Coordinates of C-alpha atoms and ligand atoms in Angstrom, one line a residue:
M1 CA 61.4 160.9 62.4
P2 CA 64.0 158.5 61.6
D3 CA 66.5 159.5 58.8
I4 CA 66.0 156.7 56.1
A5 CA 68.7 157.5 54.1
K6 CA 71.2 157.4 57.1
D7 CA 69.4 154.1 58.3
Q8 CA 70.1 152.6 54.8
L9 CA 73.3 153.9 54.9
A10 CA 74.1 152.0 58.1
L11 CA 72.2 149.0 57.1
D12 CA 74.5 148.8 54.1
G13 CA 77.6 149.1 56.2
A14 CA 76.5 146.3 58.3
R15 CA 75.7 144.2 55.1
Q16 CA 79.2 144.9 53.7
F17 CA 81.0 143.9 57.2
A18 CA 79.0 140.7 57.5
G19 CA 80.2 139.8 53.7
R20 CA 83.6 140.4 54.3
E21 CA 86.3 137.6 54.4
H22 CA 86.5 137.2 58.0
G23 CA 89.7 135.5 59.5
L24 CA 90.2 134.0 63.2
F25 CA 91.6 136.8 65.8
I26 CA 94.6 135.1 67.3
D27 CA 97.6 137.0 68.8
G28 CA 96.3 140.4 67.8
E29 CA 96.3 139.2 64.0
W30 CA 93.6 138.2 61.6
R31 CA 94.7 134.6 60.2
E32 CA 93.4 132.0 57.9
P33 CA 92.1 128.7 59.9
R34 CA 94.6 126.0 59.1
S35 CA 91.5 123.8 57.7
G36 CA 91.2 126.8 55.0
S37 CA 87.4 126.2 55.5
S38 CA 84.4 128.3 56.4
F39 CA 80.7 128.2 57.2
E40 CA 77.9 130.2 56.3
T41 CA 75.9 132.4 58.1
F42 CA 72.2 133.5 57.8
N43 CA 69.6 136.3 58.5
P44 CA 66.9 134.4 60.4
G45 CA 64.4 136.9 59.0
D46 CA 64.1 135.8 55.5
G47 CA 66.8 132.7 55.3
S48 CA 69.2 134.4 53.4
R49 CA 73.0 133.9 53.3
I50 CA 74.8 137.2 54.6
G51 CA 78.5 135.9 55.1
R52 CA 80.9 133.3 55.8
A53 CA 82.9 132.7 58.9
A54 CA 86.4 130.6 59.0
A55 CA 85.7 127.5 60.6
G56 CA 88.4 127.2 63.3
G57 CA 89.6 123.7 64.5
E58 CA 92.4 122.1 66.6
A59 CA 95.3 123.6 65.5
D60 CA 94.1 127.2 65.4
V61 CA 92.8 126.6 69.1
D62 CA 96.3 125.5 69.8
L63 CA 97.6 128.5 68.5
A64 CA 95.2 130.7 70.2
V65 CA 95.9 129.0 73.6
R66 CA 99.7 129.5 73.2
A67 CA 98.9 133.4 72.4
A68 CA 96.7 133.4 75.4
R69 CA 99.2 132.0 77.9
A70 CA 101.8 134.4 76.4
A71 CA 99.9 137.6 76.9
L72 CA 99.0 136.1 80.4
D73 CA 102.4 135.5 81.3
G74 CA 103.8 138.6 79.5
P75 CA 102.2 142.0 79.3
W76 CA 99.0 141.4 80.8
A77 CA 100.5 140.1 84.1
T78 CA 102.5 143.0 84.6
M79 CA 99.9 145.8 83.8
K80 CA 98.2 147.8 86.4
P81 CA 95.0 147.1 87.6
S82 CA 93.8 150.8 86.8
E83 CA 95.4 150.3 83.1
R84 CA 93.4 146.9 82.9
A85 CA 90.2 148.9 83.9
R86 CA 91.0 151.7 81.5
L87 CA 91.1 149.5 78.4
L88 CA 87.5 147.9 79.5
W89 CA 86.3 151.3 79.7
R90 CA 87.6 152.2 76.5
L91 CA 85.9 149.2 74.8
A92 CA 82.7 150.0 76.2
D93 CA 83.0 153.4 75.0
A94 CA 84.2 152.1 71.4
I95 CA 81.0 149.8 71.6
E96 CA 78.8 152.8 72.4
A97 CA 80.2 154.9 69.7
H98 CA 79.3 151.8 67.1
A99 CA 76.1 150.8 68.7
D100 CA 74.1 151.2 65.7
E101 CA 76.3 148.9 63.8
F102 CA 76.3 146.4 66.6
A103 CA 72.5 146.5 66.5
L104 CA 72.2 146.1 62.6
L105 CA 74.8 143.4 62.9
E106 CA 72.7 141.6 65.8
T107 CA 69.3 141.7 64.0
L108 CA 70.8 140.6 61.0
N109 CA 72.3 137.6 62.2
N110 CA 70.1 136.6 65.3
G111 CA 66.8 137.8 63.8
K112 CA 66.0 139.7 67.0
P113 CA 63.8 143.0 66.7
L114 CA 66.2 146.2 66.0
R115 CA 64.6 147.8 68.8
D116 CA 65.4 145.1 71.1
A117 CA 69.0 145.1 69.8
R118 CA 69.3 148.7 70.3
M119 CA 67.6 149.1 73.6
F120 CA 69.1 145.7 75.2
D121 CA 71.9 143.8 73.7
V122 CA 74.2 146.7 72.9
P123 CA 73.7 148.8 76.0
H124 CA 73.7 145.9 78.1
A125 CA 76.8 144.9 76.6
V126 CA 78.0 148.6 77.5
E127 CA 77.0 148.4 80.9
V128 CA 78.4 144.9 81.4
L129 CA 81.9 146.4 80.5
R130 CA 81.7 149.6 82.6
Y131 CA 80.8 147.5 85.7
N132 CA 83.3 145.1 85.4
A133 CA 85.8 148.0 84.7
G134 CA 85.2 148.8 88.3
W135 CA 86.7 145.6 89.6
P136 CA 90.6 145.2 88.5
T137 CA 91.5 147.7 91.3
K138 CA 89.7 145.9 93.6
L139 CA 90.0 142.4 94.0
N140 CA 92.1 142.2 96.9
G141 CA 92.4 139.2 99.3
E142 CA 92.6 139.8 103.0
S143 CA 94.8 139.4 106.1
V144 CA 93.7 136.3 108.3
N145 CA 94.2 135.7 112.0
L146 CA 95.2 132.0 112.3
S147 CA 93.8 129.7 114.9
G148 CA 96.7 127.6 115.4
P149 CA 99.9 127.8 117.2
G150 CA 102.8 130.3 116.7
T151 CA 102.8 134.0 115.6
W152 CA 101.9 134.2 111.9
H153 CA 101.3 137.0 109.3
A154 CA 98.7 135.2 107.2
Y155 CA 96.8 136.6 104.3
T156 CA 95.2 135.8 101.0
V157 CA 95.7 137.2 97.4
R158 CA 93.2 136.7 94.3
E159 CA 95.3 135.6 91.3
P160 CA 94.0 135.3 87.9
V161 CA 92.7 131.9 87.1
G162 CA 94.6 131.6 83.7
V163 CA 93.4 130.9 80.0
V164 CA 89.9 131.1 79.7
A165 CA 87.9 129.4 77.1
A166 CA 84.4 131.3 76.6
I167 CA 81.7 129.5 74.8
V168 CA 78.5 131.1 74.0
P169 CA 75.2 130.6 72.1
W170 CA 73.0 132.4 69.6
N171 CA 70.4 134.4 71.6
A172 CA 72.3 137.2 72.5
P173 CA 75.7 137.2 70.8
L174 CA 77.2 140.1 71.9
A175 CA 75.8 140.3 75.3
M176 CA 77.0 136.7 76.1
A177 CA 80.3 137.4 74.4
V178 CA 80.8 140.5 76.7
A179 CA 79.2 138.5 80.0
K180 CA 82.3 136.3 79.6
T181 CA 85.0 138.4 78.6
A182 CA 84.4 141.4 80.6
P183 CA 85.0 139.8 83.9
A184 CA 87.9 137.4 82.5
L185 CA 89.8 140.3 81.5
A186 CA 89.2 142.4 84.8
A187 CA 90.4 139.5 86.8
G188 CA 93.7 139.7 84.9
C189 CA 92.9 136.3 82.6
T190 CA 93.2 135.9 79.1
I191 CA 90.4 134.6 76.4
I192 CA 89.8 132.8 73.7
L193 CA 86.0 133.4 72.4
K194 CA 84.0 130.8 70.5
P195 CA 80.9 132.0 69.4
A196 CA 78.0 130.1 68.2
E197 CA 78.1 129.0 64.7
Q198 CA 74.9 130.8 63.7
T199 CA 75.8 134.1 64.9
P200 CA 79.5 134.9 64.4
L201 CA 79.2 138.7 63.2
T202 CA 78.8 140.9 66.5
A203 CA 81.8 138.6 68.0
L204 CA 84.1 139.6 64.8
R205 CA 83.2 142.8 64.9
L206 CA 83.9 143.1 68.9
A207 CA 87.6 141.7 67.9
H208 CA 88.3 144.5 65.7
L209 CA 87.5 147.0 68.4
M210 CA 89.7 144.9 70.9
A211 CA 92.7 145.5 68.7
E212 CA 91.6 149.2 67.9
V213 CA 91.2 150.2 71.8
G214 CA 94.6 149.0 72.7
F215 CA 94.5 145.6 74.1
P216 CA 97.9 143.7 74.1
K217 CA 98.0 141.0 71.5
G218 CA 97.2 137.6 72.8
V219 CA 94.8 138.8 75.4
F220 CA 91.6 138.1 73.5
N221 CA 91.4 135.5 70.8
L222 CA 88.6 134.8 68.7
V223 CA 88.1 131.5 67.0
T224 CA 84.9 131.2 65.0
G225 CA 83.7 127.5 64.4
L226 CA 81.5 124.4 64.9
G227 CA 80.9 123.5 68.5
E228 CA 82.2 119.7 67.6
A229 CA 85.4 121.2 66.2
A230 CA 86.6 124.8 67.7
G231 CA 84.3 124.2 71.1
A232 CA 85.4 120.5 71.6
A233 CA 89.2 121.5 71.0
L234 CA 89.1 124.6 73.6
V235 CA 87.4 121.9 76.2
A236 CA 90.1 119.4 75.6
H237 CA 93.0 121.6 75.5
P238 CA 95.4 121.4 78.3
G239 CA 96.4 124.5 78.2
V240 CA 93.0 126.1 79.0
D241 CA 92.5 126.9 82.7
K242 CA 88.9 127.5 82.6
V243 CA 85.5 126.9 80.4
T244 CA 82.7 129.2 80.8
F245 CA 79.8 128.1 79.0
T246 CA 76.1 129.2 78.2
G247 CA 74.1 126.9 76.2
S248 CA 72.1 123.6 76.4
T249 CA 72.4 121.0 79.4
E250 CA 73.5 118.2 76.9
V251 CA 76.4 120.3 75.8
G252 CA 76.9 121.3 79.5
R253 CA 77.3 117.6 80.4
L254 CA 80.0 117.0 77.6
I255 CA 82.1 120.0 78.4
V256 CA 82.1 118.7 82.5
K257 CA 83.6 115.4 81.0
G258 CA 86.3 117.1 78.7
A259 CA 87.3 119.1 81.6
T260 CA 88.3 116.5 83.9
V261 CA 91.3 116.2 81.4
N262 CA 93.1 119.0 83.4
M263 CA 90.7 119.6 86.0
K264 CA 89.9 122.7 84.2
R265 CA 87.5 125.4 86.5
V266 CA 84.0 125.2 84.8
T267 CA 81.3 127.7 84.8
L268 CA 77.9 126.8 83.5
E269 CA 74.9 128.4 82.6
L270 CA 72.4 126.0 81.1
G271 CA 68.9 127.5 80.7
G272 CA 65.8 127.0 82.4
K273 CA 62.0 126.4 83.3
T274 CA 61.5 129.7 85.0
P275 CA 57.9 129.8 86.7
V276 CA 55.8 133.2 86.9
I277 CA 54.0 133.0 90.0
V278 CA 50.9 135.1 90.4
M279 CA 49.3 135.7 93.4
P280 CA 45.6 136.6 93.9
D281 CA 46.5 139.9 95.4
A282 CA 48.6 140.8 92.4
D283 CA 48.2 144.2 89.9
I284 CA 46.9 142.2 87.4
N285 CA 47.7 144.1 84.5
R286 CA 51.4 144.6 85.3
A287 CA 51.4 140.8 85.9
I288 CA 49.8 140.3 82.2
E289 CA 52.4 142.4 80.7
G290 CA 55.1 141.2 82.7
A291 CA 54.4 137.6 81.8
A292 CA 53.7 138.2 78.3
R293 CA 57.0 139.7 77.7
S294 CA 58.9 137.4 79.8
I295 CA 57.9 134.6 77.4
F296 CA 57.6 136.3 74.0
T297 CA 60.7 138.7 74.3
N298 CA 63.6 137.6 72.2
A299 CA 60.9 134.7 70.5
G300 CA 61.4 133.0 73.8
Q301 CA 64.9 132.4 73.4
I302 CA 66.2 133.6 76.9
C303 CA 67.7 131.0 79.2
N304 CA 65.3 132.9 82.0
A305 CA 62.2 133.3 80.1
G306 CA 59.0 132.7 82.1
S307 CA 57.5 129.7 80.3
R308 CA 55.6 128.3 83.5
L309 CA 53.0 130.2 84.6
F310 CA 51.2 129.4 87.9
A311 CA 48.3 131.6 88.6
H312 CA 45.8 131.5 91.6
E313 CA 42.4 130.2 90.3
S314 CA 40.9 133.4 91.1
V315 CA 42.7 135.5 88.7
F316 CA 43.8 132.7 86.2
D317 CA 41.3 133.1 83.7
A318 CA 42.0 137.0 83.4
L319 CA 45.4 136.2 83.2
V320 CA 45.4 133.9 80.5
E321 CA 43.0 136.0 78.3
G322 CA 45.3 138.9 78.8
V323 CA 48.7 137.2 77.6
A324 CA 46.5 135.3 75.0
D325 CA 45.6 138.7 73.7
F326 CA 49.1 140.0 73.9
A327 CA 50.0 137.2 71.7
G328 CA 47.3 137.6 69.3
K329 CA 48.1 141.2 68.8
L330 CA 52.3 140.8 68.5
R331 CA 53.4 141.9 65.2
V332 CA 55.5 138.8 64.2
G333 CA 58.2 139.8 61.6
P334 CA 61.8 140.3 60.4
G335 CA 63.9 142.2 62.8
L336 CA 64.7 144.9 60.4
D337 CA 61.0 145.7 60.0
P338 CA 60.5 148.5 62.5
D339 CA 57.2 147.5 63.0
T340 CA 58.3 144.1 64.2
Q341 CA 57.6 143.3 68.0
M342 CA 58.8 140.1 67.6
G343 CA 61.3 138.3 65.3
P344 CA 62.1 134.9 64.2
V345 CA 63.8 132.5 65.9
V346 CA 67.3 131.7 64.9
S347 CA 67.5 129.0 62.6
A348 CA 64.8 126.8 60.5
E349 CA 66.3 123.8 63.2
Q350 CA 65.2 125.9 66.2
K351 CA 61.6 126.7 64.2
A352 CA 61.2 122.9 63.8
R353 CA 62.1 122.2 67.3
V354 CA 59.9 124.7 68.8
L355 CA 57.0 123.3 66.6
S356 CA 57.5 119.9 67.5
Y357 CA 57.2 120.9 71.1
I358 CA 53.8 122.6 70.5
E359 CA 52.6 119.3 68.8
A360 CA 53.9 117.3 71.6
G361 CA 52.0 119.5 74.0
L362 CA 48.7 119.0 72.0
R363 CA 49.2 115.4 71.8
D364 CA 49.4 115.2 75.4
G365 CA 46.1 116.8 75.9
A366 CA 47.1 120.6 76.3
K367 CA 45.1 122.9 74.3
I368 CA 46.1 126.3 72.5
S369 CA 44.5 128.9 74.5
G370 CA 45.8 131.8 72.4
Q371 CA 48.2 132.1 69.4
G372 CA 49.6 135.2 67.7
S373 CA 50.0 134.4 63.8
A374 CA 53.5 133.9 62.7
A375 CA 54.6 136.2 59.9
S376 CA 54.6 134.7 56.5
G377 CA 57.6 134.3 54.2
P378 CA 60.9 132.7 54.1
G379 CA 62.1 133.7 57.7
Y380 CA 62.0 131.1 60.9
F381 CA 58.7 132.9 62.5
V382 CA 56.9 130.8 65.2
P383 CA 53.8 132.0 66.2
P384 CA 53.6 133.2 70.2
T385 CA 51.5 130.4 71.7
V386 CA 49.9 130.1 75.3
L387 CA 48.7 126.5 76.3
T388 CA 46.7 125.6 79.1
G389 CA 45.5 121.8 80.4
T390 CA 49.1 121.4 80.8
N391 CA 50.7 119.0 83.8
P392 CA 54.2 118.8 84.9
Q393 CA 54.3 115.3 83.5
M394 CA 54.1 116.8 79.7
S395 CA 57.3 117.4 77.8
V396 CA 56.5 121.2 77.4
V397 CA 56.3 121.8 81.0
R398 CA 59.2 119.6 81.6
E399 CA 62.0 120.9 79.2
E400 CA 63.4 123.7 78.0
I401 CA 61.8 124.9 74.6
F402 CA 63.7 128.2 74.0
G403 CA 60.7 129.3 72.1
P404 CA 57.4 131.5 72.5
V405 CA 55.5 129.0 74.1
L406 CA 53.8 129.5 77.7
C407 CA 52.4 126.9 79.7
A408 CA 49.8 128.3 82.0
M409 CA 48.6 126.4 85.3
S410 CA 46.3 127.2 88.1
F411 CA 46.7 126.7 91.8
S412 CA 44.0 127.0 94.4
D413 CA 45.8 126.6 97.4
R414 CA 47.0 129.9 99.4
D415 CA 49.7 127.6 101.2
L416 CA 53.3 129.1 100.2
D417 CA 55.1 125.9 100.7
A418 CA 52.5 124.2 98.3
I419 CA 52.9 126.9 95.6
A420 CA 56.7 126.7 95.9
A421 CA 56.7 122.9 95.4
Q422 CA 55.0 123.4 92.3
A423 CA 57.0 125.8 90.8
N424 CA 60.2 123.7 92.3
D425 CA 59.0 120.8 90.3
T426 CA 61.3 120.8 87.9
D427 CA 65.0 120.0 87.1
Y428 CA 65.7 123.5 86.5
G429 CA 66.5 126.3 88.9
L430 CA 67.6 129.2 87.2
G431 CA 65.1 131.8 87.9
A432 CA 61.6 132.5 89.4
I433 CA 59.3 135.9 89.1
V434 CA 56.9 136.4 91.5
W435 CA 53.5 138.8 91.1
T436 CA 52.5 139.9 94.4
Q437 CA 51.8 143.1 96.7
N438 CA 51.9 141.3 99.6
L439 CA 55.4 142.0 101.0
S440 CA 55.5 139.0 103.2
A441 CA 54.4 136.6 100.7
A442 CA 57.0 137.9 98.5
H443 CA 60.0 137.7 100.8
K444 CA 58.7 134.2 101.9
L445 CA 58.0 132.7 98.5
A446 CA 61.7 134.1 97.4
R447 CA 63.2 131.8 100.4
K448 CA 61.0 129.0 99.2
I449 CA 61.9 128.9 95.9
K450 CA 64.8 126.8 94.5
A451 CA 66.5 129.2 92.0
G452 CA 69.4 131.3 91.5
T453 CA 67.5 134.7 91.1
V454 CA 63.8 135.3 92.2
R455 CA 62.3 138.7 91.1
V456 CA 59.4 140.0 92.4
N457 CA 56.9 142.3 90.3
G458 CA 59.4 142.3 87.4
G459 CA 61.8 140.7 85.3
G460 CA 65.5 141.3 84.0
L461 CA 69.2 141.1 84.3
D462 CA 71.5 143.3 86.0
P463 CA 75.7 143.1 85.9
A464 CA 75.8 143.7 89.4
L465 CA 73.4 141.0 90.5
P466 CA 75.0 137.3 90.6
F467 CA 73.2 135.1 87.9
G468 CA 73.4 131.5 87.7
G469 CA 71.3 128.1 88.2
F470 CA 70.3 125.8 91.2
K471 CA 70.0 122.1 90.1
Q472 CA 70.9 121.5 86.3
S473 CA 70.6 124.7 85.5
G474 CA 74.3 125.0 85.8
W475 CA 77.4 125.6 88.0
G476 CA 78.5 129.2 89.2
R477 CA 77.7 132.5 88.8
E478 CA 77.9 135.3 86.4
N479 CA 77.8 139.3 87.2
G480 CA 78.3 141.0 90.6
R481 CA 81.4 140.1 93.0
E482 CA 80.9 136.3 92.5
G483 CA 80.9 136.9 88.5
V484 CA 84.3 138.5 88.6
E485 CA 85.3 136.1 91.6
A486 CA 84.7 132.9 89.5
Y487 CA 87.8 134.1 87.2
T488 CA 90.3 134.1 90.2
E489 CA 92.0 131.4 92.3
V490 CA 92.7 132.3 96.0
K491 CA 96.3 131.8 97.4
S492 CA 96.7 131.5 100.8
I493 CA 100.1 133.1 102.1
A494 CA 101.3 132.8 105.6
I495 CA 104.7 133.7 107.2
A496 CA 106.0 132.7 110.4
L497 CA 107.3 135.7 112.5
Ligands
NAP1 P1 74.4 124.4 72.0 O1 74.7 123.2 71.2 O2 74.4 123.9 73.9 O3 75.3 125.7 71.9 C1 76.0 126.3 72.7 C2 77.8 126.4 72.1 O4 78.0 125.3 72.5 C3 77.7 127.0 70.9 O5 78.9 127.9 70.6 C4 78.1 125.7 70.3 O6 78.8 125.2 68.9 C5 78.7 125.0 71.4 N1 79.2 123.7 71.6 C6 78.5 122.5 70.9 N2 78.9 121.1 70.9 C7 79.9 121.6 71.6 C8 80.8 120.4 72.1 N3 80.9 119.2 71.8 N4 82.0 121.1 72.8 C9 82.2 122.4 72.9 N5 81.4 123.1 72.8 C10 80.0 123.1 71.8 O7 73.0 125.0 72.1 P2 72.1 124.9 70.4 O8 72.1 123.5 69.9 O9 72.6 126.1 69.8 O10 70.6 124.7 71.1 C11 70.2 123.6 71.6 C12 69.3 124.1 72.7 O11 69.9 124.4 73.9 C13 68.2 125.2 72.5 O12 66.9 124.8 72.0 C14 68.0 125.6 73.9 O13 66.8 124.7 74.7 C15 69.2 125.1 74.7 N6 69.8 126.7 74.6 C16 70.0 127.2 76.1 C17 70.6 128.5 76.0 C18 71.0 129.6 77.3 O14 70.8 130.5 77.4 N7 70.9 128.6 78.3 C19 71.1 129.0 74.8 C20 71.2 128.4 73.8 C21 70.6 126.9 73.4 P3 77.8 125.4 67.7 O15 77.2 126.5 67.4 O16 78.5 125.5 66.8 O17 77.1 124.0 67.9
MG2 MG1 74.8 123.6 68.7

């Protein structure tokens, strides 16, 4: 039985935190932005204003970069790897100790169902920290036998890339902030985080914990603000050595252009149009549930959401019917309502964007084969929707909608090359999900698909498994060894003996 009084107290606490006067966290201190201005933040579940965050700009970014540089060259550089590991582990423990508060803040600010925030966002952030806490003590170079003349002792070392700017989106604000911060700090970098303007709250809470668990000042800095101001200033700043970004392809392009000023290292995670391929031999019930969860979780606002369903014609009708039924039964509502299974999208703007895609699909000849109901009320609700009669020329199939909209298509060919070609007919290449019981087909398809991650008979994300995009889904990888090595430079040293 949930303890309602305790829950109410926790919610009051989260609301109180949201409503505080928030500054920028720079060099271990909370400061007012130079501009003195702030922006409002809302609860997508009912559209109400829940707080304000400081609007950081160029001057604040400059201060943060200087602080990050001083920490990089100072205490952080001389700290033993095991000490860095200990701080990351302590941060994980601290988030875990405040798990409920983080989940409530995430739901208040992003709109997602509280149970999702509790079961995914917060535990995932904790796991990512613990996984990366294992790396500081293991980031070694190697000794190298040279091919040329002479007798040499040659070896490589991995050094931190330097000052990192992390620019993150609103779909999983805490998880995204930690996905950048944990490996950057593990590698010995210092960081300036800019959360999305829609969702600053969990990043603000995180900054408080950074100070509490004992990170030296300047190692982690938080500059809330707008993309065109705080974000662009970070990208333009010559004191930033690397930008790590998750968000739209459009802003990704701007970041690449801006980064050339001092040839910053750039990691980009730019979304996708993940195909879900259902082979005739698949376990249909599991495939139905998997396909539905893949597109309706987080109201479809996941870069790796399974937004294009390709099912063999022998199972297509059963699949569409099953996913449509799932959509029809989904309880759509405010994230704080314990009955809610799918929350609102993040903003009125995102709602308009998703609805306009559905309209465009219908204009292009698609039809709705299943649709749940959007909750009534002032929140930014969108109905979970299954479209059929779609084809690869339509914008609903080509572009990332970032909403609960599935385009279902069938195939008749059993030729794996033809199936892979359909799945690969996209500018994106982030992920793919294959449902089959045929081991050989699974492995063969996995190799033919042009995407950074292929999952068979299930979805998900793991801190240990590299994640990132082929093609226009981005540059580089997060998670795993590759994820942490992306925050290092390799230096080669050779000594003539
Ligand atoms: P976005 O603009 O790309 O936002 C991502 C981050 O980039 C935010 O922190 C944003 O700040 C910042 N930003 C914006 N303009 C910038 C600039 N000129 N320089 C530096 N940073 C900048 O994404 P969005 O507009 O919120 O969403 C639009 C679409 O992008 C979505 O519908 C979806 O298709 C896609 N998207 C993909 C992902 C993903 O996980 N791959 C995540 C979010 C969105 P502000 O918050 O102030 O704009
Ligand atoms: Mg934006």
